[in-house]
CSV table of C-alpha atoms and ligand atoms in Angstrom, one decimal:
chain,number,residue,atom,x,y,z
D,1,MET,CA,14.5,-2.5,1.6
D,2,VAL,CA,15.2,-0.3,4.3
D,3,GLN,CA,17.9,2.5,3.1
D,4,TYR,CA,20.2,4.2,5.3
D,5,LYS,CA,21.8,7.5,3.8
D,6,GLU,CA,23.4,10.8,5.5
D,7,GLY,CA,21.5,9.7,8.9
D,8,ASN,CA,18.2,9.3,7.4
D,9,ILE,CA,16.0,6.1,7.3
D,10,TYR,CA,13.7,5.6,3.7
D,11,LEU,CA,11.5,2.9,3.4
D,12,LYS,CA,9.3,2.2,0.5
D,13,ILE,CA,5.6,1.7,-0.1
D,14,VAL,CA,4.2,0.7,-3.1
D,15,TYR,CA,0.4,0.8,-4.4
D,16,TYR,CA,-0.2,-1.9,-6.4
D,17,GLY,CA,-3.3,-2.9,-8.6
D,18,MET,CA,-5.0,-3.0,-11.8
D,19,ALA,CA,-5.5,0.0,-14.2
D,20,ARG,CA,-8.0,3.0,-13.1
D,21,SER,CA,-8.3,1.0,-9.5
D,22,GLY,CA,-7.5,4.8,-8.4
D,23,LYS,CA,-3.8,4.7,-7.3
D,24,THR,CA,-2.8,8.0,-8.8
D,25,THR,CA,-5.8,9.7,-7.6
D,26,ILE,CA,-5.3,8.1,-3.9
D,27,LEU,CA,-1.5,9.6,-3.9
D,28,ASN,CA,-2.8,13.0,-4.9
D,29,THR,CA,-5.3,12.9,-2.4
D,30,LEU,CA,-2.6,11.5,0.5
D,31,TYR,CA,-0.2,14.5,-0.8
D,32,LYS,CA,-3.1,17.1,-0.5
D,33,LEU,CA,-4.3,16.1,2.7
D,34,THR,CA,-0.7,16.2,4.5
D,35,LYS,CA,-0.1,19.2,2.8
D,36,GLU,CA,-2.2,20.8,5.1
D,37,GLY,CA,0.1,20.4,8.1
D,38,THR,CA,-1.9,18.8,10.4
D,39,ARG,CA,-1.2,15.0,10.0
D,40,GLU,CA,1.7,13.0,11.2
D,41,ILE,CA,3.3,12.8,7.7
D,42,ILE,CA,4.4,15.4,5.6
D,43,PRO,CA,5.0,15.7,2.0
D,44,VAL,CA,8.4,16.7,0.8
D,45,GLY,CA,9.0,18.4,-2.5
D,46,ASP,CA,6.1,17.4,-5.3
D,47,LEU,CA,4.4,14.4,-6.5
D,48,LYS,CA,7.0,13.2,-9.7
D,49,LYS,CA,4.3,11.6,-12.4
D,50,ILE,CA,5.3,9.6,-15.7
D,51,ASP,CA,2.1,9.2,-17.4
D,52,ARG,CA,0.0,9.8,-20.6
D,53,ALA,CA,-1.9,13.2,-21.4
D,54,SER,CA,-5.0,10.6,-20.3
D,55,GLY,CA,-3.9,10.7,-16.8
D,56,ALA,CA,-2.6,7.1,-16.9
D,57,THR,CA,-0.2,6.3,-15.3
D,58,LEU,CA,2.9,5.0,-17.9
D,59,TYR,CA,5.6,4.0,-15.6
D,60,PHE,CA,5.0,5.5,-12.0
D,61,ASP,CA,4.2,8.2,-9.6
D,62,ARG,CA,6.5,8.9,-7.0
D,63,GLY,CA,5.6,11.2,-3.5
D,64,ILE,CA,8.2,11.4,-0.5
D,65,PHE,CA,6.6,11.8,3.0
D,66,GLN,CA,8.8,13.0,6.4
D,67,SER,CA,7.4,11.4,9.3
D,68,LYS,CA,6.9,15.0,11.8
D,69,LYS,CA,7.7,12.6,15.2
D,70,HIS,CA,11.1,10.9,13.5
D,71,LYS,CA,12.5,13.5,11.5
D,72,LYS,CA,14.9,10.8,9.9
D,73,VAL,CA,12.1,8.9,8.9
D,74,TYR,CA,11.3,9.0,5.2
D,75,TYR,CA,8.4,7.2,3.2
D,76,ARG,CA,9.1,7.1,-0.7
D,77,VAL,CA,5.7,6.2,-1.9
D,78,TYR,CA,5.2,4.7,-5.8
D,79,THR,CA,2.4,3.5,-7.8
D,80,VAL,CA,2.4,1.5,-10.6
D,81,ALA,CA,1.4,1.4,-14.3
D,82,GLY,CA,-1.7,-0.7,-13.9
D,83,GLN,CA,-2.1,-1.6,-17.6
D,84,LYS,CA,-2.3,-5.4,-18.8
D,85,GLY,CA,1.2,-5.8,-20.2
D,86,PHE,CA,2.9,-3.2,-18.7
D,87,THR,CA,4.2,-6.3,-15.9
D,88,PRO,CA,8.2,-5.9,-16.5
D,89,LEU,CA,7.3,-1.8,-15.9
D,90,ARG,CA,5.6,-2.8,-12.4
D,91,ILE,CA,8.8,-5.6,-11.8
D,92,LYS,CA,11.1,-2.8,-12.2
D,93,VAL,CA,9.2,0.1,-10.2
D,94,PHE,CA,8.6,-2.8,-7.1
D,95,ASN,CA,12.3,-4.1,-7.2
D,96,MET,CA,14.8,-1.6,-8.6
D,97,LEU,CA,13.6,2.1,-8.0
D,98,ASP,CA,15.4,3.5,-5.4
D,99,ALA,CA,15.6,0.5,-3.3
D,100,GLU,CA,13.5,-2.9,-3.0
D,101,THR,CA,10.3,-2.7,-1.8
D,102,ASP,CA,9.5,-2.3,2.1
D,103,ALA,CA,5.6,-2.5,2.1
D,104,VAL,CA,2.6,-3.0,-0.2
D,105,ILE,CA,-1.2,-1.1,-0.4
D,106,PHE,CA,-3.2,-3.6,-2.9
D,107,VAL,CA,-5.6,-1.3,-4.4
D,108,VAL,CA,-8.8,-3.0,-5.8
D,109,ASP,CA,-11.4,-1.5,-8.1
D,110,SER,CA,-14.2,-2.6,-6.3
D,111,GLN,CA,-17.0,-2.3,-9.4
D,112,ILE,CA,-18.0,-6.3,-9.3
D,113,ARG,CA,-17.8,-6.2,-13.2
D,114,PHE,CA,-13.7,-6.0,-12.7
D,115,PHE,CA,-13.4,-9.3,-9.8
D,116,GLU,CA,-11.6,-11.0,-12.2
D,117,ASP,CA,-9.0,-8.3,-12.8
D,118,ASN,CA,-8.7,-7.8,-9.4
D,119,ILE,CA,-7.5,-11.2,-9.0
D,120,GLU,CA,-5.1,-11.3,-11.6
D,121,PHE,CA,-3.7,-8.6,-10.4
D,122,LEU,CA,-3.2,-10.1,-7.1
D,123,LEU,CA,-1.9,-13.3,-8.5
D,124,GLU,CA,0.7,-11.3,-10.3
D,125,LEU,CA,1.8,-8.9,-7.0
D,126,LYS,CA,2.0,-13.0,-5.4
D,127,SER,CA,4.3,-14.1,-7.9
D,128,ILE,CA,6.9,-10.8,-8.0
D,129,THR,CA,6.8,-10.9,-3.9
D,130,LYS,CA,7.8,-14.7,-4.1
D,131,ASN,CA,5.3,-15.2,-1.3
D,132,ARG,CA,6.8,-13.0,0.9
D,133,LEU,CA,3.6,-11.0,1.4
D,134,ILE,CA,2.7,-10.8,5.5
D,135,LYS,CA,5.6,-12.4,6.3
D,136,ASP,CA,8.3,-10.4,5.2
D,137,ILE,CA,6.4,-7.6,3.5
D,138,PRO,CA,3.7,-5.8,5.1
D,139,PHE,CA,0.3,-5.7,2.9
D,140,ILE,CA,-2.4,-4.4,4.0
D,141,ILE,CA,-6.0,-3.7,1.1
D,142,MET,CA,-8.0,-0.6,-0.2
D,143,LEU,CA,-11.4,-1.8,-1.8
D,144,ASN,CA,-11.5,1.9,-3.9
D,145,LYS,CA,-14.5,3.1,-5.2
D,146,GLN,CA,-16.4,2.3,-2.5
D,147,ASP,CA,-18.7,5.4,-3.4
D,148,LEU,CA,-19.8,3.7,-6.7
D,149,LYS,CA,-22.8,1.0,-7.4
D,150,ASP,CA,-22.4,-3.0,-7.1
D,151,VAL,CA,-19.2,-3.3,-5.4
D,152,ILE,CA,-17.6,-5.8,-3.5
D,153,SER,CA,-18.0,-6.3,0.2
D,154,ASP,CA,-14.7,-7.0,2.3
D,155,GLU,CA,-16.3,-10.5,3.2
D,156,ASP,CA,-16.0,-11.4,-0.2
D,157,PHE,CA,-12.7,-10.1,-0.7
D,158,ILE,CA,-11.5,-11.7,2.6
D,159,GLN,CA,-12.4,-15.2,1.1
D,160,ILE,CA,-10.1,-14.6,-2.0
D,161,LEU,CA,-7.2,-13.7,0.4
D,162,LYS,CA,-7.7,-17.2,2.2
D,163,ASN,CA,-8.0,-18.8,-1.1
D,164,GLU,CA,-4.9,-17.1,-1.6
D,165,LYS,CA,-3.3,-18.2,1.4
D,166,LEU,CA,-2.6,-14.5,2.1
D,167,TRP,CA,-4.7,-15.2,5.4
D,168,TYR,CA,-3.8,-16.3,8.6
D,169,LYS,CA,-5.5,-18.3,11.2
D,170,ALA,CA,-6.2,-17.5,14.9
D,171,LYS,CA,-3.9,-19.8,16.0
D,172,ASN,CA,-0.8,-18.7,13.9
D,173,ASP,CA,1.7,-16.2,15.4
D,174,LEU,CA,1.0,-14.4,11.8
D,175,TYR,CA,-3.0,-13.8,12.8
D,176,ILE,CA,-2.1,-10.0,13.7
D,177,TRP,CA,-0.6,-9.2,10.2
D,178,ASN,CA,-3.6,-10.0,8.0
D,179,PRO,CA,-4.1,-7.4,5.8
D,180,LEU,CA,-6.7,-5.0,7.2
D,181,VAL,CA,-9.3,-4.0,4.4
D,182,TYR,CA,-10.7,-0.6,3.9
D,183,LYS,CA,-13.3,0.2,2.1
D,184,THR,CA,-12.2,3.8,0.5
D,185,CYS,CA,-12.8,6.5,-1.9
D,186,ALA,CA,-9.9,8.2,-2.9
D,187,LEU,CA,-11.8,11.7,-4.8
D,188,PHE,CA,-10.7,14.2,-2.7
D,189,ASN,CA,-14.0,16.0,-2.3
D,190,GLN,CA,-15.6,12.1,-0.8
D,191,GLU,CA,-12.4,11.1,0.7
D,192,LYS,CA,-12.6,7.8,2.8
D,193,ASP,CA,-10.0,6.4,4.8
D,194,ILE,CA,-7.1,7.5,2.4
D,195,TYR,CA,-4.6,8.9,5.4
D,196,ARG,CA,-5.6,6.0,7.9
D,197,SER,CA,-4.5,3.1,5.6
D,198,PHE,CA,-1.7,4.7,4.5
D,199,TYR,CA,-0.9,5.6,7.9
D,200,GLU,CA,-1.7,2.0,9.2
D,201,ILE,CA,1.1,0.6,6.3
D,202,ALA,CA,3.5,3.0,7.6
D,203,ARG,CA,3.1,2.2,11.1
D,204,ARG,CA,2.9,-1.5,10.3
D,205,THR,CA,6.0,-1.2,7.8
D,206,ALA,CA,8.2,0.6,10.6
D,207,LEU,CA,7.6,-2.3,13.7
D,208,TYR,CA,8.6,-4.7,10.9
D,209,HIS,CA,12.0,-3.0,10.7
D,210,ILE,CA,12.3,-2.3,14.1
D,211,TYR,CA,10.8,-4.9,16.0
D,212,GLY,CA,11.1,-8.0,13.4
D,213,ASP,CA,14.6,-7.0,11.7
D,214,GLY,CA,12.5,-6.9,8.3
D,215,LYS,CA,10.0,-9.6,9.1
D,216,ALA,CA,6.5,-9.6,11.1
D,217,PRO,CA,7.3,-9.9,14.3
D,218,VAL,CA,5.7,-12.2,16.6
D,219,ASP,CA,6.4,-11.5,19.4
D,220,LYS,CA,3.7,-11.4,21.8
D,221,LYS,CA,4.5,-8.1,23.7
D,222,ILE,CA,4.8,-6.3,20.6
D,223,SER,CA,1.1,-7.2,19.1
D,224,ASP,CA,-0.1,-6.6,22.4
D,225,THR,CA,0.7,-2.8,22.9
D,226,SER,CA,-0.5,-0.5,20.1
D,227,ILE,CA,3.0,1.6,19.4
D,228,LEU,CA,2.4,3.9,16.8
D,229,THR,CA,5.8,4.9,15.3
D,230,ILE,CA,5.2,6.4,12.2
K,301,GTP,N1,-16.0,7.3,-8.1
K,301,GTP,C1,-14.7,7.0,-7.9
K,301,GTP,N2,-13.9,7.4,-8.9
K,301,GTP,C2,-12.4,7.0,-8.6
K,301,GTP,C3,-12.3,6.6,-7.3
K,301,GTP,N3,-10.7,6.9,-7.3
K,301,GTP,C4,-10.4,6.8,-8.5
K,301,GTP,N4,-11.3,7.4,-9.4
K,301,GTP,C5,-11.5,7.3,-10.6
K,301,GTP,O1,-10.8,6.6,-11.9
K,301,GTP,C6,-9.9,6.9,-12.8
K,301,GTP,C7,-8.7,6.2,-13.0
K,301,GTP,O2,-7.8,6.5,-11.6
K,301,GTP,P1,-6.5,6.8,-11.5
K,301,GTP,O3,-6.2,7.0,-9.9
K,301,GTP,O4,-6.0,7.4,-12.8
K,301,GTP,O5,-6.1,5.3,-11.5
K,301,GTP,P2,-4.5,4.3,-11.8
K,301,GTP,O6,-4.8,3.2,-10.3
K,301,GTP,O7,-3.4,5.6,-11.0
K,301,GTP,O8,-4.5,3.9,-13.1
K,301,GTP,P3,-3.5,3.5,-13.9
K,301,GTP,O9,-2.3,4.7,-13.6
K,301,GTP,O10,-3.9,3.4,-15.4
K,301,GTP,O11,-2.8,2.4,-13.4
K,301,GTP,C8,-9.8,8.3,-12.6
K,301,GTP,O12,-11.3,9.0,-13.6
K,301,GTP,C9,-10.2,9.0,-11.0
K,301,GTP,O13,-10.7,10.0,-11.0
K,301,GTP,C10,-12.8,6.5,-6.3
K,301,GTP,O14,-12.7,6.0,-5.2
K,301,GTP,N5,-14.2,6.7,-6.9
K,302,MG,MG1,-1.9,5.7,-12.1
């Protein structure tokens, strides 16, 4: 939930997905890219990580980013621990750390052999968000590790979203908020769409907040404009 503190606005965005899908790597790469200072957001302080020596997240990672245009707007960006059996910790990160979550980026390990595991995580996310994805919680997808062989296509993943009722038909007002599906690589030197996908979720989060009072805004005028509020 949007939090106001000392005149600033804090929005919470969570990278959610199975173990080793690349959530921590995405946050590391986003941090490096924005640290250069040439993007619309800039990191404040260092990343905080609670992890194992192996690099697997034990609880969460967190980075804080500030909008350069609207200096009062801050994004608190979390990753969850993806291991099976860590569901209670994910729920805690999602609902309790700092505030309730405002927006989700679902990170898929695109390798076909992990197809079922990704779906299991999507179902878990649906359950903890109590079917508020898209309607109240902006939602986008990263098909990560697209640099590897035998990876899932965006058409296949959109079919999963349709099966799970996470995709609105063109005649529905919410159609414009259907999740964009990015094919990404998180490795810094081969990075693809790491900033672009973050920018889109930040933009949607701000629009839900400003024009939808915390829900997906359905006023036609808003959808027609490409307001950049980050
Ligand atoms: N080839 C390739 N490897 C990646 C990519 N993203 C992450 N990796 C690698 O995948 C492994 C796991 O990445 P992490 O970022 O730790 O994954 P995670 O989702 O944070 O995992 P948990 O913290 O256990 O939930 C690491 O060895 C990364 O270098 C990618 O886009 N392509
Ligand atoms: Mg991690």
